Amino acid sequence: MSAEPTIFVVDDDEAVGRALASAGKLLGSPVRTFTSAQSFLDVYERDQPGCLVLDIKMPGMTGLELQRALADANLNIPVVMISGHADVRIAVEAMTLGALTLLEKPFRLEELLTHVRRALEKDRTGRAARQHAADADARLAALTPKEREVLDLIASGKTNREMADALGLSVRAVEDRRARLMKKVDAKSVAELVKLLTARES
């Protein structure tokens, strides 16, 4: 599997696939072309960064059906739909399924490049956010239930005295728990702690 962001093109028209490969050359990204939705599904790996340029009307599994299959498998790859047969209903369904846009054939190469560039950037930021959330989950998972109680009270803006009253503890005991949890999650300030919680929830 390549870690380099790849432009995947799924279109049963091989000539279109070859033409779309020039988009990758202009963007400096590798392009992999597939003439059927199933052939793409057979090789695509969850961790492969990139975006998908997908034709709607194909023999066998259609582009919309591939979009549904990706969603059902929780595969998050930005999709740029292309079609020579789009109507309002299809466009709405494609966008509802998460497509970033739908381009009608024939389209200008520059127009495609703009959308592919955006799709690659969306994939990059989305992967970074998911990795950040996973890191936050791992750090917060190290807390004990009692430390978690203190964390929840810190997040709600309580002072040490208010936390002590709420938990039936001394202020010193709250300070000790607070210091332990801050060390465990490697947070130097309440602001860092809040950012950690926000990353987990985003």
mmCIF file of C-alpha atoms in Angstrom:
data_model
loop_
_atom_site.group_PDB
_atom_site.id
_atom_site.type_symbol
_atom_site.label_atom_id
_atom_site.label_comp_id
_atom_site.label_asym_id
_atom_site.label_seq_id
_atom_site.Cartn_x
_atom_site.Cartn_y
_atom_site.Cartn_z
ATOM 1 C CA MET A 1 0.000 0.000 0.000
ATOM 2 C CA SER A 2 1.320 3.448 -0.912
ATOM 3 C CA ALA A 3 1.096 6.206 1.687
ATOM 4 C CA GLU A 4 1.246 8.752 -1.105
ATOM 5 C CA PRO A 5 -2.127 10.387 -1.758
ATOM 6 C CA THR A 6 -3.564 8.738 -4.839
ATOM 7 C CA ILE A 7 -6.247 9.832 -7.269
ATOM 8 C CA PHE A 8 -8.462 6.797 -7.880
ATOM 9 C CA VAL A 9 -10.500 6.959 -11.074
ATOM 10 C CA VAL A 10 -13.434 4.593 -11.597
ATOM 11 C CA ASP A 11 -14.941 4.898 -15.086
ATOM 12 C CA ASP A 12 -15.834 2.161 -17.556
ATOM 13 C CA ASP A 13 -14.688 4.429 -20.391
ATOM 14 C CA GLU A 14 -10.956 3.694 -20.540
ATOM 15 C CA ALA A 15 -10.353 6.749 -22.713
ATOM 16 C CA VAL A 16 -11.786 8.931 -19.947
ATOM 17 C CA GLY A 17 -9.561 7.164 -17.440
ATOM 18 C CA ARG A 18 -6.479 7.892 -19.549
ATOM 19 C CA ALA A 19 -7.516 11.502 -19.938
ATOM 20 C CA LEU A 20 -8.064 11.852 -16.187
ATOM 21 C CA ALA A 21 -4.585 10.488 -15.549
ATOM 22 C CA SER A 22 -3.230 13.792 -16.824
ATOM 23 C CA ALA A 23 -4.893 15.459 -13.839
ATOM 24 C CA GLY A 24 -2.666 13.425 -11.560
ATOM 25 C CA LYS A 25 0.441 14.364 -13.510
ATOM 26 C CA LEU A 26 -0.421 18.037 -13.218
ATOM 27 C CA LEU A 27 -1.012 17.684 -9.465
ATOM 28 C CA GLY A 28 2.007 15.456 -8.925
ATOM 29 C CA SER A 29 -0.102 12.620 -7.551
ATOM 30 C CA PRO A 30 -0.243 9.011 -8.718
ATOM 31 C CA VAL A 31 -3.408 7.929 -10.523
ATOM 32 C CA ARG A 32 -4.948 4.453 -10.457
ATOM 33 C CA THR A 33 -7.739 3.730 -12.910
ATOM 34 C CA PHE A 34 -10.461 1.094 -12.664
ATOM 35 C CA THR A 35 -13.093 0.214 -15.235
ATOM 36 C CA SER A 36 -15.603 -1.093 -12.676
ATOM 37 C CA ALA A 37 -16.696 -0.234 -9.150
ATOM 38 C CA GLN A 38 -16.075 -3.782 -7.972
ATOM 39 C CA SER A 39 -12.482 -3.819 -9.229
ATOM 40 C CA PHE A 40 -11.850 -0.692 -7.157
ATOM 41 C CA LEU A 41 -13.476 -2.203 -4.051
ATOM 42 C CA ASP A 42 -11.378 -5.337 -4.470
ATOM 43 C CA VAL A 43 -8.110 -3.458 -4.010
ATOM 44 C CA TYR A 44 -8.889 -0.285 -2.084
ATOM 45 C CA GLU A 45 -7.517 -0.257 1.466
ATOM 46 C CA ARG A 46 -8.971 1.839 4.265
ATOM 47 C CA ASP A 47 -5.701 3.531 5.124
ATOM 48 C CA GLN A 48 -4.876 4.554 1.561
ATOM 49 C CA PRO A 49 -4.952 8.361 1.367
ATOM 50 C CA GLY A 50 -6.366 10.083 -1.684
ATOM 51 C CA CYS A 51 -9.633 10.821 -3.412
ATOM 52 C CA LEU A 52 -12.006 9.117 -5.808
ATOM 53 C CA VAL A 53 -13.151 10.405 -9.203
ATOM 54 C CA LEU A 54 -16.223 8.321 -9.874
ATOM 55 C CA ASP A 55 -18.478 7.939 -12.889
ATOM 56 C CA ILE A 56 -22.146 7.469 -12.086
ATOM 57 C CA LYS A 57 -23.341 5.298 -14.945
ATOM 58 C CA MET A 58 -21.403 2.043 -15.285
ATOM 59 C CA PRO A 59 -22.307 -1.584 -16.014
ATOM 60 C CA GLY A 60 -22.738 -3.644 -12.861
ATOM 61 C CA MET A 61 -22.367 -1.576 -9.718
ATOM 62 C CA THR A 62 -23.123 2.076 -10.473
ATOM 63 C CA GLY A 63 -21.261 5.013 -9.037
ATOM 64 C CA LEU A 64 -24.080 5.707 -6.573
ATOM 65 C CA GLU A 65 -24.065 2.064 -5.465
ATOM 66 C CA LEU A 66 -20.311 2.260 -4.920
ATOM 67 C CA GLN A 67 -20.835 5.386 -2.828
ATOM 68 C CA ARG A 68 -23.341 3.480 -0.669
ATOM 69 C CA ALA A 69 -20.956 0.539 -0.325
ATOM 70 C CA LEU A 70 -18.172 2.864 0.819
ATOM 71 C CA ALA A 71 -20.483 4.524 3.340
ATOM 72 C CA ASP A 72 -21.709 1.146 4.643
ATOM 73 C CA ALA A 73 -18.084 0.056 5.143
ATOM 74 C CA ASN A 74 -17.275 3.395 6.833
ATOM 75 C CA LEU A 75 -14.623 4.127 4.203
ATOM 76 C CA ASN A 76 -14.008 7.857 4.225
ATOM 77 C CA ILE A 77 -12.616 8.861 0.857
ATOM 78 C CA PRO A 78 -13.679 12.162 -0.722
ATOM 79 C CA VAL A 79 -15.607 11.614 -3.951
ATOM 80 C CA VAL A 80 -15.787 13.776 -7.071
ATOM 81 C CA MET A 81 -18.653 12.439 -9.178
ATOM 82 C CA ILE A 82 -18.609 12.730 -12.964
ATOM 83 C CA SER A 83 -21.404 11.909 -15.373
ATOM 84 C CA GLY A 84 -22.685 12.424 -18.862
ATOM 85 C CA HIS A 85 -26.188 11.508 -17.740
ATOM 86 C CA ALA A 86 -26.774 13.474 -14.556
ATOM 87 C CA ASP A 87 -30.147 14.854 -13.623
ATOM 88 C CA VAL A 88 -31.326 16.648 -10.514
ATOM 89 C CA ARG A 89 -32.384 13.465 -8.726
ATOM 90 C CA ILE A 90 -29.020 11.786 -9.317
ATOM 91 C CA ALA A 91 -27.137 14.913 -8.337
ATOM 92 C CA VAL A 92 -29.080 15.218 -5.088
ATOM 93 C CA GLU A 93 -28.535 11.550 -4.255
ATOM 94 C CA ALA A 94 -24.808 11.775 -4.978
ATOM 95 C CA MET A 95 -24.427 14.822 -2.760
ATOM 96 C CA THR A 96 -26.551 13.229 -0.030
ATOM 97 C CA LEU A 97 -24.190 10.255 -0.078
ATOM 98 C CA GLY A 98 -21.273 12.620 0.486
ATOM 99 C CA ALA A 99 -19.932 13.530 -2.954
ATOM 100 C CA LEU A 100 -18.088 16.841 -2.919
ATOM 101 C CA THR A 101 -19.408 17.807 -6.324
ATOM 102 C CA LEU A 102 -20.813 16.419 -9.561
ATOM 103 C CA LEU A 103 -19.206 17.400 -12.858
ATOM 104 C CA GLU A 104 -21.049 16.896 -16.115
ATOM 105 C CA LYS A 105 -19.086 15.499 -19.041
ATOM 106 C CA PRO A 106 -17.497 17.016 -20.940
ATOM 107 C CA PHE A 107 -15.777 19.125 -18.298
ATOM 108 C CA ARG A 108 -12.697 21.296 -18.490
ATOM 109 C CA LEU A 109 -9.491 19.790 -17.096
ATOM 110 C CA GLU A 110 -8.891 22.879 -14.976
ATOM 111 C CA GLU A 111 -12.332 22.468 -13.432
ATOM 112 C CA LEU A 112 -11.560 18.867 -12.544
ATOM 113 C CA LEU A 113 -8.158 19.827 -11.138
ATOM 114 C CA THR A 114 -9.769 22.365 -8.827
ATOM 115 C CA HIS A 115 -12.156 19.799 -7.377
ATOM 116 C CA VAL A 116 -9.562 17.024 -7.135
ATOM 117 C CA ARG A 117 -7.203 19.396 -5.339
ATOM 118 C CA ARG A 118 -9.977 20.198 -2.848
ATOM 119 C CA ALA A 119 -10.794 16.519 -2.423
ATOM 120 C CA LEU A 120 -7.159 15.653 -1.667
ATOM 121 C CA GLU A 121 -6.991 18.467 0.883
ATOM 122 C CA LYS A 122 -10.248 17.311 2.495
ATOM 123 C CA ASP A 123 -8.829 13.803 2.773
ATOM 124 C CA ARG A 124 -5.606 15.115 4.315
ATOM 125 C CA THR A 125 -7.378 17.233 6.935
ATOM 126 C CA GLY A 126 -9.929 14.512 7.652
ATOM 127 C CA ARG A 127 -7.241 11.911 8.256
ATOM 128 C CA ALA A 128 -5.311 14.305 10.484
ATOM 129 C CA ALA A 129 -8.442 15.008 12.540
ATOM 130 C CA ARG A 130 -9.251 11.313 12.912
ATOM 131 C CA GLN A 131 -5.669 10.565 13.977
ATOM 132 C CA HIS A 132 -5.800 13.439 16.475
ATOM 133 C CA ALA A 133 -9.064 12.084 17.892
ATOM 134 C CA ALA A 134 -7.589 8.575 18.157
ATOM 135 C CA ASP A 135 -4.554 9.969 20.015
ATOM 136 C CA ALA A 136 -6.872 11.850 22.368
ATOM 137 C CA ASP A 137 -8.905 8.692 22.985
ATOM 138 C CA ALA A 138 -5.760 6.751 23.833
ATOM 139 C CA ARG A 139 -4.523 9.386 26.277
ATOM 140 C CA LEU A 140 -7.895 9.767 28.020
ATOM 141 C CA ALA A 141 -8.348 5.995 28.249
ATOM 142 C CA ALA A 142 -5.450 5.891 30.720
ATOM 143 C CA LEU A 143 -7.499 7.766 33.346
ATOM 144 C CA THR A 144 -9.108 5.976 36.287
ATOM 145 C CA PRO A 145 -12.853 6.496 36.930
ATOM 146 C CA LYS A 146 -12.015 8.857 39.820
ATOM 147 C CA GLU A 147 -9.655 10.910 37.651
ATOM 148 C CA ARG A 148 -12.334 10.973 35.002
ATOM 149 C CA GLU A 149 -14.759 12.472 37.543
ATOM 150 C CA VAL A 150 -12.301 15.294 38.150
ATOM 151 C CA LEU A 151 -11.788 15.732 34.415
ATOM 152 C CA ASP A 152 -15.534 16.109 33.851
ATOM 153 C CA LEU A 153 -15.733 18.742 36.588
ATOM 154 C CA ILE A 154 -12.732 20.630 35.182
ATOM 155 C CA ALA A 155 -14.405 20.585 31.765
ATOM 156 C CA SER A 156 -17.567 22.044 33.304
ATOM 157 C CA GLY A 157 -15.545 24.942 34.718
ATOM 158 C CA LYS A 158 -15.567 23.996 38.418
ATOM 159 C CA THR A 159 -12.908 25.316 40.767
ATOM 160 C CA ASN A 160 -10.919 22.975 42.992
ATOM 161 C CA ARG A 161 -13.124 23.982 45.940
ATOM 162 C CA GLU A 162 -16.303 23.314 43.972
ATOM 163 C CA MET A 163 -14.925 19.947 42.858
ATOM 164 C CA ALA A 164 -14.011 19.061 46.425
ATOM 165 C CA ASP A 165 -17.544 19.876 47.561
ATOM 166 C CA ALA A 166 -19.089 17.903 44.718
ATOM 167 C CA LEU A 167 -16.934 14.833 45.328
ATOM 168 C CA GLY A 168 -16.863 14.992 49.144
ATOM 169 C CA LEU A 169 -13.072 15.311 49.131
ATOM 170 C CA SER A 170 -10.542 17.740 50.517
ATOM 171 C CA VAL A 171 -9.147 20.382 48.201
ATOM 172 C CA ARG A 172 -5.744 18.723 48.555
ATOM 173 C CA ALA A 173 -7.137 15.384 47.378
ATOM 174 C CA VAL A 174 -8.710 17.079 44.353
ATOM 175 C CA GLU A 175 -5.424 18.816 43.575
ATOM 176 C CA ASP A 176 -3.614 15.467 43.723
ATOM 177 C CA ARG A 177 -6.086 13.822 41.355
ATOM 178 C CA ARG A 178 -5.965 16.798 39.053
ATOM 179 C CA ALA A 179 -2.164 16.714 38.952
ATOM 180 C CA ARG A 180 -2.175 12.963 38.205
ATOM 181 C CA LEU A 181 -4.661 13.224 35.382
ATOM 182 C CA MET A 182 -2.874 16.202 33.824
ATOM 183 C CA LYS A 183 0.360 14.210 33.850
ATOM 184 C CA LYS A 184 -1.288 11.088 32.409
ATOM 185 C CA VAL A 185 -2.818 12.920 29.454
ATOM 186 C CA ASP A 186 0.302 15.090 29.073
ATOM 187 C CA ALA A 187 -1.613 18.363 29.344
ATOM 188 C CA LYS A 188 0.205 21.418 30.648
ATOM 189 C CA SER A 189 -2.876 23.583 31.101
ATOM 190 C CA VAL A 190 -6.669 23.475 31.241
ATOM 191 C CA ALA A 191 -6.667 24.898 27.718
ATOM 192 C CA GLU A 192 -4.671 21.869 26.484
ATOM 193 C CA LEU A 193 -7.051 19.584 28.343
ATOM 194 C CA VAL A 194 -10.063 21.181 26.690
ATOM 195 C CA LYS A 195 -8.393 20.871 23.267
ATOM 196 C CA LEU A 196 -7.866 17.185 23.970
ATOM 197 C CA LEU A 197 -11.532 16.698 24.813
ATOM 198 C CA THR A 198 -12.585 18.714 21.782
ATOM 199 C CA ALA A 199 -10.398 16.621 19.464
ATOM 200 C CA ARG A 200 -11.997 13.460 20.806
ATOM 201 C CA GLU A 201 -15.494 14.759 20.240
ATOM 202 C CA SER A 202 -14.880 16.239 16.767
#
